[in-house]
C-alpha cells in the first residue's frame, strides 16, 4: 500500500467493497461495546485514515502474544487491519536476520521518527542492568529506551509488557518490570491478557486511526472500550450467580447444568477483559464456556493472586436482574447490559445516529 | 464401572438453561418497533454483547420465527439478512472468509443498511456504465 493512500482507496484498489468494510466495522463496534449504529460512523472515519508505521519489539516473552495475533488474522475480517499498518520491524515475522534486521530497525526508526507506533511484548528485565534479556548484544532495557524516544505512542502487548506478567511473578529473579515503569513521557496503552485477545489489538489500532488519539484508558492503562467490563458482567452464567446456583465440583450436577463457577475459583468478577463476548479459537468458546473458571490473566499479578481454584470472598449484592425481567416483563435484562455501557458514557447514543465525536469518549 | 447404564446421564429439558434474558430482548425489540413506527428511526441490538445462554438464543430464534425475505451478501465472507416473522425486524449474521461469526445483530428498520448500496458506489457505477456504453457505440 502506498503510504499516502487512504485505507478506503487501498481497499478499493484491492477489489474490496464498501460493504466488506462496513461489516468489519460492525464486528469491531460489537467488540468495543459501541452501539451497532456506530459502525457506519467508524467506517466513514477509518476509510479516510492513512496507515502508520509500526515497530514491534519482543522482550522477556514466550511469543504467545505474537502467536495469538498472527494465528487469527489469515484472511479474516480483522486481518484487514494488518493492511492498515506498515509493520516495519517484527523479529518473528520478518525475513531479515542478524545485522540486516538491526539495520531495518534503525532505518524504520529514523524514517518515521516521532510518528511510529511502538509495540512491545514481554516484560523488561532490569536485574544486572538488563543483562538477563539481550538481543544483538543489547539489553531490552537499552533497546526500549532508544525506540521509545521516536514513538508517537507505545502499545504494551500482553500481561508481561503491561504489568510484568509471569517473569515478574514471585520471586522475580530477573527484576522484570512493565514498560510503564521505564517509559514515563509517552502515551502507553496496555493490552493485557496472557495472551491478549487478537482483535483487541486491531481494535486499538483502528481507534488510533479513526480518531488519531489514544483511546480512553482505565486505571491500569487499558482501553476502556475492551476492558470496561468484567468477564462476570458479560458472562452467560451470570444469571445463575444471581440466583445463587453454584457448581461445587467440576463434575457435579451444577457443573453439568452450566451453573456459575464462582466457588470453583472463577476470577471473572475481578477480571476486566472481552473474552466473554469476543471468545477464543475462532469464536468457538472461552474458558467459562468450556467449564473452567476465569484465571484472571489480564489483571496485574494474576500469577501470585492466591491460587486459580480458590474462591474469591463471598458474592455480595447480586443484581437479581433475571427476576426483575421476568416479573416486570420489562426489558430489565437488556437494561442491565445497557447500564454497563452507560458506564462508558456511550448509552446516550443508543437511540441516535452516532458520530465519531460521540464515540471518542 | 461395570456397565454403561451406570453412567449417570441426565436428559435436560428444552427450558433448562433459560435465564430470562431472551424474554427481555423480545420486550426491547417491541419497544424499538413502536419507536420506529412513531419516528421512522431504526435501531439495533448487538446480540453478542448480551449474556445470552445457548438455550436463550434458541428460544429467541423460535420466538422471532422467519418471514418471507432472506438476503445473502458476499462481502469479505458470507452475511445473511433474514426477515423475522415480524415485518421490520431483521436478523443479521455476518461471517468472515473463514466462516466465523463476526457479528450478530437484530435490526429494526425497513431495510438494513448493509443491503443498501452507498451513494458513491452508485455514482461510480453510473460512470462505469457510461464509459461501457461509449465503447460499445
Ligand atoms: S463468577 Fe465466573 S462463571 Fe460465575 S457468573 Fe461470574 S464470570 Fe461467570
Coordinates of C-alpha atoms and ligand atoms in Angstrom, one line a residue:
Chain A
X1 CA 0.0 0.0 0.0
X2 CA 1.2 3.4 -0.9
X3 CA 1.7 5.3 2.3
X4 CA -0.2 8.4 1.1
X5 CA -3.2 6.4 0.2
X6 CA -6.3 6.3 2.4
X7 CA -7.5 3.0 3.7
X8 CA -10.6 3.0 1.5
X9 CA -8.6 3.8 -1.6
X10 CA -6.3 1.0 -0.8
X11 CA -9.2 -1.4 -0.3
X12 CA -10.9 -0.4 -3.4
X13 CA -7.7 -1.0 -5.3
X14 CA -7.6 -4.5 -3.9
X15 CA -11.2 -5.1 -5.1
X16 CA -12.7 -4.9 -1.6
X17 CA -16.1 -3.5 -1.3
X18 CA -17.5 -0.9 1.0
X19 CA -19.9 -3.5 2.4
X20 CA -16.9 -5.6 3.4
X21 CA -15.6 -2.6 5.3
X22 CA -18.9 -1.8 6.9
X23 CA -19.1 -5.4 8.0
X24 CA -15.7 -5.2 9.6
X25 CA -16.7 -2.0 11.4
X26 CA -19.9 -3.7 12.6
X27 CA -17.8 -6.5 14.2
X28 CA -15.4 -4.0 15.7
X29 CA -18.3 -1.9 17.1
X30 CA -19.7 -5.1 18.7
X31 CA -16.4 -5.9 20.3
X32 CA -15.8 -2.4 21.5
X33 CA -19.3 -2.4 23.1
X34 CA -20.3 0.5 21.0
X35 CA -23.9 0.7 19.8
X36 CA -24.4 -1.0 16.5
X37 CA -25.3 2.3 14.9
X38 CA -21.6 3.4 15.5
X39 CA -20.4 1.0 12.7
X40 CA -21.3 3.5 9.9
X41 CA -19.6 6.4 11.6
X42 CA -16.5 4.3 12.2
X43 CA -16.4 3.1 8.6
X44 CA -16.6 6.7 7.4
X45 CA -13.6 7.9 9.6
X46 CA -11.5 4.8 9.2
X47 CA -11.9 4.9 5.4
X48 CA -10.2 8.3 5.4
X49 CA -7.2 7.2 7.6
X50 CA -3.7 6.8 6.5
X51 CA -1.6 3.9 7.8
X52 CA 1.1 4.4 10.4
X53 CA 4.5 2.8 10.7
X54 CA 4.6 0.1 13.4
X55 CA 7.8 -1.2 15.1
X56 CA 7.3 -4.3 17.2
X57 CA 10.0 -5.4 19.7
X58 CA 9.8 -8.6 21.7
X59 CA 11.4 -8.7 25.2
X60 CA 11.0 -11.2 28.0
X61 CA 8.2 -13.2 26.5
X62 CA 7.1 -16.6 25.2
X63 CA 5.9 -15.4 21.8
X64 CA 2.3 -16.4 22.9
X65 CA 1.2 -12.8 22.1
X66 CA 2.5 -13.0 18.6
X67 CA 1.0 -16.4 18.1
X68 CA -2.3 -15.2 19.3
X69 CA -2.4 -12.4 16.8
X70 CA -0.9 -13.9 13.8
X71 CA -3.0 -17.1 14.0
X72 CA -6.1 -15.1 14.0
X73 CA -5.5 -12.9 11.0
X74 CA -5.2 -15.1 8.0
X75 CA -7.9 -14.0 5.5
X76 CA -10.4 -13.0 8.3
X77 CA -12.1 -9.7 8.5
X78 CA -10.0 -8.4 11.4
X79 CA -7.0 -9.3 9.2
X80 CA -7.9 -6.2 7.2
X81 CA -6.3 -4.1 9.9
X82 CA -2.9 -5.6 9.0
X83 CA -3.4 -3.8 5.7
X84 CA -3.9 -0.6 7.7
X85 CA -0.4 -0.6 9.2
X86 CA 3.1 -0.7 7.8
X87 CA 4.7 -3.4 10.0
X88 CA 8.3 -2.2 9.5
X89 CA 10.0 -4.4 12.1
X90 CA 8.9 -7.7 13.8
X91 CA 11.6 -10.2 14.5
X92 CA 9.4 -13.3 14.5
X93 CA 7.7 -12.5 11.2
X94 CA 10.4 -10.7 9.2
X95 CA 12.6 -12.4 6.7
X96 CA 15.8 -10.4 7.6
X97 CA 18.1 -11.6 10.4
X98 CA 21.2 -10.5 12.2
X99 CA 22.8 -7.2 11.1
X100 CA 20.2 -6.8 8.3
X101 CA 17.4 -7.0 10.8
X102 CA 19.1 -4.5 13.1
X103 CA 19.6 -2.2 10.2
X104 CA 16.0 -2.4 9.2
X105 CA 15.1 -1.4 12.8
X106 CA 17.4 1.6 12.7
X107 CA 16.1 2.7 9.3
X108 CA 12.4 2.3 10.3
X109 CA 13.0 4.4 13.4
X110 CA 14.9 7.1 11.5
X111 CA 12.4 7.4 8.6
X112 CA 9.4 7.6 10.9
X113 CA 10.9 9.4 13.8
X114 CA 8.2 10.9 16.1
X115 CA 5.4 9.1 14.2
X116 CA 5.7 5.4 14.6
X117 CA 3.6 3.2 16.9
X118 CA 5.9 1.1 19.1
X119 CA 4.5 -2.4 20.1
X120 CA 6.3 -4.2 23.0
X121 CA 5.6 -7.7 24.0
X122 CA 7.3 -9.1 27.1
X123 CA 8.5 -7.6 30.3
X124 CA 11.7 -5.6 30.7
X125 CA 14.4 -7.2 32.7
X126 CA 16.2 -4.7 35.0
X127 CA 18.3 -7.1 37.0
X128 CA 22.1 -6.8 36.4
X129 CA 21.5 -3.8 34.2
X130 CA 19.1 -5.8 32.0
X131 CA 21.6 -8.5 31.2
X132 CA 19.0 -11.3 31.6
X133 CA 17.5 -10.5 28.2
X134 CA 19.5 -9.2 25.3
X135 CA 19.1 -9.1 21.6
X136 CA 22.0 -8.4 19.3
X137 CA 24.2 -7.8 22.3
X138 CA 22.0 -5.0 23.7
X139 CA 19.7 -5.3 26.7
X140 CA 16.0 -4.9 26.2
X141 CA 16.1 -2.0 28.6
X142 CA 18.5 -0.2 26.3
X143 CA 16.5 -1.0 23.1
X144 CA 13.3 0.2 24.8
X145 CA 14.8 3.5 25.9
X146 CA 16.1 4.1 22.4
X147 CA 13.0 3.0 20.4
X148 CA 10.6 4.9 22.8
X149 CA 12.2 8.3 22.0
X150 CA 10.8 8.5 18.5
X151 CA 7.5 6.8 19.2
X152 CA 4.2 8.6 18.9
X153 CA 2.6 6.1 21.2
X154 CA 3.5 2.7 22.8
X155 CA 1.3 -0.4 22.9
X156 CA 2.4 -2.7 25.7
X157 CA 1.0 -6.0 24.3
X158 CA 0.2 -8.8 26.8
X159 CA 0.3 -9.0 30.5
X160 CA 4.1 -9.2 30.7
X161 CA 4.6 -5.9 28.9
X162 CA 1.6 -4.3 30.6
X163 CA 2.2 -5.5 34.2
X164 CA 5.3 -7.6 34.3
X165 CA 3.4 -10.8 33.9
X166 CA 4.9 -14.2 34.6
X167 CA 8.5 -13.1 34.5
X168 CA 7.6 -10.7 37.4
X169 CA 5.9 -13.5 39.4
X170 CA 7.5 -14.2 42.8
X171 CA 10.5 -14.2 43.3
X172 CA 11.0 -12.3 40.1
X173 CA 14.6 -13.4 39.5
X174 CA 15.3 -11.1 36.5
X175 CA 14.0 -7.9 38.1
X176 CA 11.2 -7.9 35.4
X177 CA 9.1 -4.7 35.2
X178 CA 6.3 -3.5 32.9
X179 CA 7.1 -1.0 30.1
X180 CA 5.3 1.8 32.0
X181 CA 7.9 1.5 34.9
X182 CA 10.6 2.6 32.4
X183 CA 9.0 5.0 30.0
X184 CA 7.2 7.9 31.6
X185 CA 7.0 10.5 28.8
X186 CA 4.9 8.8 26.1
X187 CA 1.3 7.6 25.9
X188 CA 1.3 3.9 26.8
X189 CA -1.7 1.7 26.0
X190 CA -1.7 -1.6 27.9
X191 CA -3.4 -4.5 26.1
X192 CA -3.2 -7.1 28.8
X193 CA -4.1 -10.8 28.7
X194 CA -2.0 -13.9 28.6
X195 CA -2.2 -13.9 25.7
X196 CA -4.3 -10.8 24.8
X197 CA -7.4 -11.2 22.5
X198 CA -6.2 -10.7 18.9
X199 CA -9.0 -8.4 17.9
X200 CA -8.3 -6.1 20.8
X201 CA -5.0 -5.0 19.2
X202 CA -6.6 -4.5 15.8
X203 CA -9.4 -2.5 17.6
X204 CA -6.9 -0.3 19.3
X205 CA -5.1 0.4 16.1
X206 CA -8.5 1.1 14.4
X207 CA -9.3 3.5 17.2
X208 CA -5.9 5.2 16.7
X209 CA -6.6 5.5 13.0
X210 CA -10.2 6.6 13.4
X211 CA -9.6 9.3 15.9
X212 CA -5.9 9.9 15.7
X213 CA -5.7 9.7 19.5
X214 CA -5.1 7.1 22.2
X215 CA -8.4 5.6 23.4
X216 CA -9.7 6.4 26.9
X217 CA -7.8 4.2 29.4
X218 CA -8.7 2.7 32.7
X219 CA -6.6 3.0 35.9
X220 CA -4.3 0.2 34.6
X221 CA -3.8 2.0 31.3
X222 CA -6.1 -0.4 29.4
X223 CA -8.5 0.8 26.7
X224 CA -12.0 1.0 28.4
X225 CA -13.7 0.0 25.2
X226 CA -12.3 -3.5 25.6
X227 CA -11.6 -3.6 29.4
X228 CA -14.5 -1.5 30.6
X229 CA -16.4 -4.5 31.9
X230 CA -15.5 -7.6 33.8
X231 CA -15.8 -11.1 32.4
X232 CA -18.6 -11.5 35.1
X233 CA -20.6 -8.6 33.6
X234 CA -20.9 -10.3 30.3
X235 CA -20.8 -14.0 31.4
X236 CA -23.7 -16.1 30.2
X237 CA -23.6 -18.0 33.5
X238 CA -24.2 -14.7 35.4
X239 CA -28.0 -15.3 35.9
X240 CA -27.0 -18.5 37.9
X241 CA -24.7 -16.5 40.0
X242 CA -27.5 -14.1 40.7
X243 CA -29.8 -17.0 41.6
X244 CA -27.1 -18.4 43.9
X245 CA -26.7 -21.6 41.8
X246 CA -23.0 -22.6 42.0
X247 CA -21.2 -25.7 40.8
X248 CA -19.3 -27.2 43.8
X249 CA -17.0 -29.5 41.9
X250 CA -16.1 -29.8 38.2
X251 CA -18.4 -32.8 37.7
X252 CA -21.3 -32.3 40.0
X253 CA -24.9 -31.7 38.8
X254 CA -24.4 -28.0 39.0
X255 CA -21.4 -28.2 36.7
X256 CA -23.5 -30.3 34.3
X257 CA -26.3 -27.8 34.3
X258 CA -23.9 -25.0 33.5
X259 CA -24.1 -23.2 36.8
X260 CA -21.8 -20.5 37.9
X261 CA -18.1 -21.4 38.6
X262 CA -17.6 -18.8 41.4
X263 CA -17.0 -21.4 44.1
X264 CA -14.5 -23.2 41.9
X265 CA -12.3 -20.2 41.9
X266 CA -13.6 -18.2 38.9
X267 CA -11.9 -14.7 38.9
X268 CA -14.5 -13.3 36.4
X269 CA -15.8 -10.8 38.9
X270 CA -12.5 -9.0 39.2
X271 CA -11.1 -9.5 35.7
X272 CA -11.6 -6.9 33.0
X273 CA -11.4 -8.3 29.5
X274 CA -13.6 -9.1 26.5
X275 CA -13.3 -12.9 26.4
X276 CA -17.0 -13.5 27.2
X277 CA -18.0 -11.7 24.0
X278 CA -15.2 -12.0 21.6
X279 CA -14.3 -15.5 22.7
X280 CA -11.4 -17.7 21.5
X281 CA -10.4 -20.2 18.9
X282 CA -12.3 -18.6 16.0
X283 CA -15.1 -17.5 18.3
X284 CA -15.8 -21.1 19.5
X285 CA -15.7 -20.6 23.2
X286 CA -14.0 -19.1 26.2
X287 CA -12.7 -20.8 29.4
X288 CA -16.0 -20.4 31.3
X289 CA -18.0 -21.8 28.4
X290 CA -15.6 -24.8 28.4
X291 CA -16.3 -25.4 32.1
X292 CA -13.3 -23.8 33.8
X293 CA -13.3 -20.6 35.8
X294 CA -11.5 -17.5 34.6
X295 CA -7.9 -17.3 35.9
X296 CA -7.8 -13.5 35.7
X297 CA -4.8 -13.4 33.2
X298 CA -5.4 -9.8 32.2
X299 CA -5.0 -8.4 35.7
X300 CA -1.8 -7.3 37.4
X301 CA 0.0 -10.0 39.4
X302 CA -2.6 -12.7 38.5
X303 CA 0.0 -15.4 38.9
X304 CA 0.5 -14.5 42.6
X305 CA -3.2 -13.9 43.4
X306 CA -3.6 -16.9 45.7
X307 CA -4.5 -19.9 43.5
X308 CA -6.7 -20.4 40.5
X309 CA -9.1 -22.7 42.3
X310 CA -9.5 -20.6 45.5
X311 CA -12.8 -18.8 45.5
X312 CA -12.9 -15.1 45.9
X313 CA -14.7 -13.8 49.0
X314 CA -18.5 -14.4 49.2
X315 CA -20.6 -12.8 46.4
X316 CA -22.1 -9.5 47.6
X317 CA -25.3 -7.9 46.4
X318 CA -26.2 -10.0 43.4
X319 CA -28.1 -7.9 40.9
X320 CA -31.2 -10.2 40.7
X321 CA -32.0 -8.8 37.3
X322 CA -33.4 -12.1 35.9
X323 CA -36.2 -11.9 38.4
X324 CA -36.9 -8.3 37.6
X325 CA -37.1 -9.1 33.9
X326 CA -39.5 -11.9 34.4
X327 CA -41.7 -10.3 36.9
X328 CA -42.0 -6.8 35.4
X329 CA -42.0 -8.1 31.9
X330 CA -39.9 -5.1 31.1
X331 CA -36.6 -5.0 29.2
X332 CA -34.7 -5.2 32.5
X333 CA -32.1 -7.7 31.5
X334 CA -31.2 -5.7 28.4
X335 CA -31.3 -2.6 30.5
X336 CA -28.7 -4.0 32.8
X337 CA -26.4 -4.7 29.9
X338 CA -27.0 -1.3 28.6
X339 CA -26.3 0.2 32.0
X340 CA -22.9 -1.3 31.8
X341 CA -22.3 0.6 28.6
X342 CA -23.5 3.7 30.3
X343 CA -20.5 3.5 32.5
X344 CA -18.6 4.1 29.4
X345 CA -20.7 7.2 28.7
X346 CA -22.0 5.7 25.4
X347 CA -25.5 4.8 26.2
X348 CA -26.6 8.3 25.2
X349 CA -26.0 7.4 21.6
X350 CA -28.0 4.2 21.8
X351 CA -31.0 5.7 20.1
X352 CA -29.4 8.3 18.0
X353 CA -27.2 8.1 14.9
X354 CA -23.7 8.1 16.3
X355 CA -21.0 10.4 15.0
X356 CA -17.3 9.9 15.6
X357 CA -17.3 12.6 18.3
X358 CA -19.8 10.6 20.2
X359 CA -17.5 7.6 20.0
X360 CA -14.4 9.4 21.1
X361 CA -15.1 9.1 24.8
Chain B
X1 CA -17.8 -49.2 36.5
X2 CA -19.3 -52.4 35.1
X3 CA -21.9 -51.2 32.7
X4 CA -22.6 -48.2 30.5
X5 CA -26.0 -47.8 32.1
X6 CA -24.3 -46.9 35.4
X7 CA -23.0 -43.6 33.9
X8 CA -25.4 -41.1 35.4
X9 CA -26.7 -39.4 32.2
X10 CA -29.4 -36.8 32.6
X11 CA -31.5 -35.5 29.8
X12 CA -32.1 -31.8 30.1
X13 CA -35.5 -30.3 29.0
X14 CA -35.6 -27.5 26.4
X15 CA -36.2 -25.0 29.2
X16 CA -33.1 -25.9 31.2
X17 CA -30.6 -23.1 30.8
X18 CA -33.1 -20.4 30.1
X19 CA -32.1 -17.3 32.0
X20 CA -34.9 -14.8 31.3
X21 CA -32.6 -12.6 29.3
X22 CA -34.2 -13.6 25.9
X23 CA -37.6 -12.5 27.1
X24 CA -36.1 -9.1 28.0
X25 CA -34.6 -8.9 24.5
X26 CA -38.0 -9.6 23.0
X27 CA -39.6 -6.8 25.0
X28 CA -36.8 -4.4 23.9
X29 CA -37.5 -5.3 20.2
X30 CA -41.2 -4.5 20.7
X31 CA -40.2 -1.1 22.1
X32 CA -37.9 -0.5 19.2
X33 CA -40.7 -1.3 16.8
X34 CA -43.0 1.1 18.4
X35 CA -40.3 3.8 18.3
X36 CA -39.8 3.1 14.6
X37 CA -43.5 3.4 13.9
X38 CA -43.6 6.8 15.7
X39 CA -40.4 8.4 14.5
X40 CA -39.2 6.4 11.5
X41 CA -35.9 5.9 13.2
X42 CA -34.4 2.4 13.1
X43 CA -32.4 0.8 15.8
X44 CA -30.4 -2.4 16.5
X45 CA -29.3 -4.8 19.2
X46 CA -25.9 -6.4 19.3
X47 CA -26.8 -10.0 20.3
X48 CA -23.2 -10.9 21.1
X49 CA -23.0 -8.1 23.7
X50 CA -25.7 -9.7 25.8
X51 CA -25.1 -12.6 28.2
X52 CA -27.5 -15.0 26.5
X53 CA -27.1 -18.7 27.2
X54 CA -27.2 -21.1 24.3
X55 CA -30.8 -22.0 25.4
X56 CA -31.8 -18.3 25.4
X57 CA -30.6 -18.0 21.8
X58 CA -32.6 -20.9 20.6
X59 CA -35.7 -19.6 22.4
X60 CA -35.3 -16.1 20.9
X61 CA -34.9 -17.6 17.4
X62 CA -38.0 -19.6 17.9
X63 CA -40.0 -16.6 19.1
X64 CA -38.9 -14.4 16.2
X65 CA -39.6 -17.0 13.6
X66 CA -39.0 -16.4 9.9
X67 CA -40.5 -14.0 7.4
X68 CA -40.6 -14.0 3.6
X69 CA -37.2 -12.4 2.8
X70 CA -33.7 -13.8 3.0
X71 CA -30.8 -11.8 1.6
X72 CA -27.3 -13.3 1.1
X73 CA -24.4 -10.9 0.9
X74 CA -21.0 -12.0 -0.3
X75 CA -18.6 -9.3 1.0
X76 CA -15.5 -10.5 2.9
X77 CA -17.3 -13.6 3.8
X78 CA -21.0 -14.5 3.9
X79 CA -23.6 -12.5 5.5
X80 CA -27.3 -13.4 5.8
X81 CA -30.0 -10.9 6.4
X82 CA -33.3 -12.6 7.3
X83 CA -36.6 -11.1 7.9
X84 CA -38.2 -12.4 11.1
X85 CA -41.9 -13.3 11.3
X86 CA -42.3 -9.7 12.4
X87 CA -42.1 -7.3 9.5
X88 CA -39.5 -4.6 10.1
X89 CA -37.5 -6.9 12.5
X90 CA -34.4 -8.3 10.8
X91 CA -31.8 -10.7 11.9
X92 CA -28.3 -10.2 10.6
X93 CA -25.4 -12.6 10.8
X94 CA -22.0 -11.6 9.5
X95 CA -19.3 -14.2 8.9
X96 CA -15.8 -13.7 7.8
X97 CA -14.0 -15.6 5.0
X98 CA -13.3 -18.4 7.4
X99 CA -17.0 -18.8 8.2
X100 CA -16.5 -17.4 11.7
X101 CA -19.5 -15.4 13.0
X102 CA -18.2 -11.8 13.5
X103 CA -21.4 -10.0 14.3
X104 CA -25.0 -11.0 15.1
X105 CA -27.5 -8.2 15.1
X106 CA -31.2 -7.6 15.4
X107 CA -32.1 -4.5 13.3
X108 CA -35.4 -2.8 13.4
X109 CA -35.8 -0.9 10.2
X110 CA -37.5 -1.0 6.7
X111 CA -34.3 -2.2 5.0
X112 CA -31.0 -2.9 6.8
X113 CA -28.1 -0.5 5.9
X114 CA -25.7 -3.2 4.8
X115 CA -28.1 -4.2 2.0
X116 CA -28.4 -0.7 0.5
X117 CA -25.6 0.4 -1.8
X118 CA -23.7 3.6 -0.9
X119 CA -24.4 6.7 -2.9
X120 CA -20.7 7.0 -4.0
X121 CA -20.8 3.4 -5.3
X122 CA -24.0 4.2 -7.3
X123 CA -22.3 7.3 -8.8
X124 CA -19.3 5.2 -9.7
X125 CA -21.4 2.5 -11.4
X126 CA -23.2 5.2 -13.4
X127 CA -19.8 6.5 -14.7
X128 CA -18.6 2.9 -15.5
X129 CA -21.8 2.2 -17.3
X130 CA -21.5 5.4 -19.3
X131 CA -18.0 4.5 -20.4
X132 CA -19.0 1.0 -21.3
X133 CA -21.8 2.4 -23.5
X134 CA -19.3 4.7 -25.2
X135 CA -17.0 1.8 -26.0
X136 CA -19.9 -0.1 -27.5
X137 CA -21.1 2.7 -29.7
Ligands
LIG1 S1 -18.3 -16.0 38.8 FE1 -17.4 -16.6 36.8 S2 -18.8 -18.2 36.0 FE2 -19.9 -17.2 37.6 S3 -21.1 -15.6 36.5 FE3 -19.2 -14.6 37.2 S4 -17.8 -14.9 35.5 FE4 -19.4 -16.3 35.1

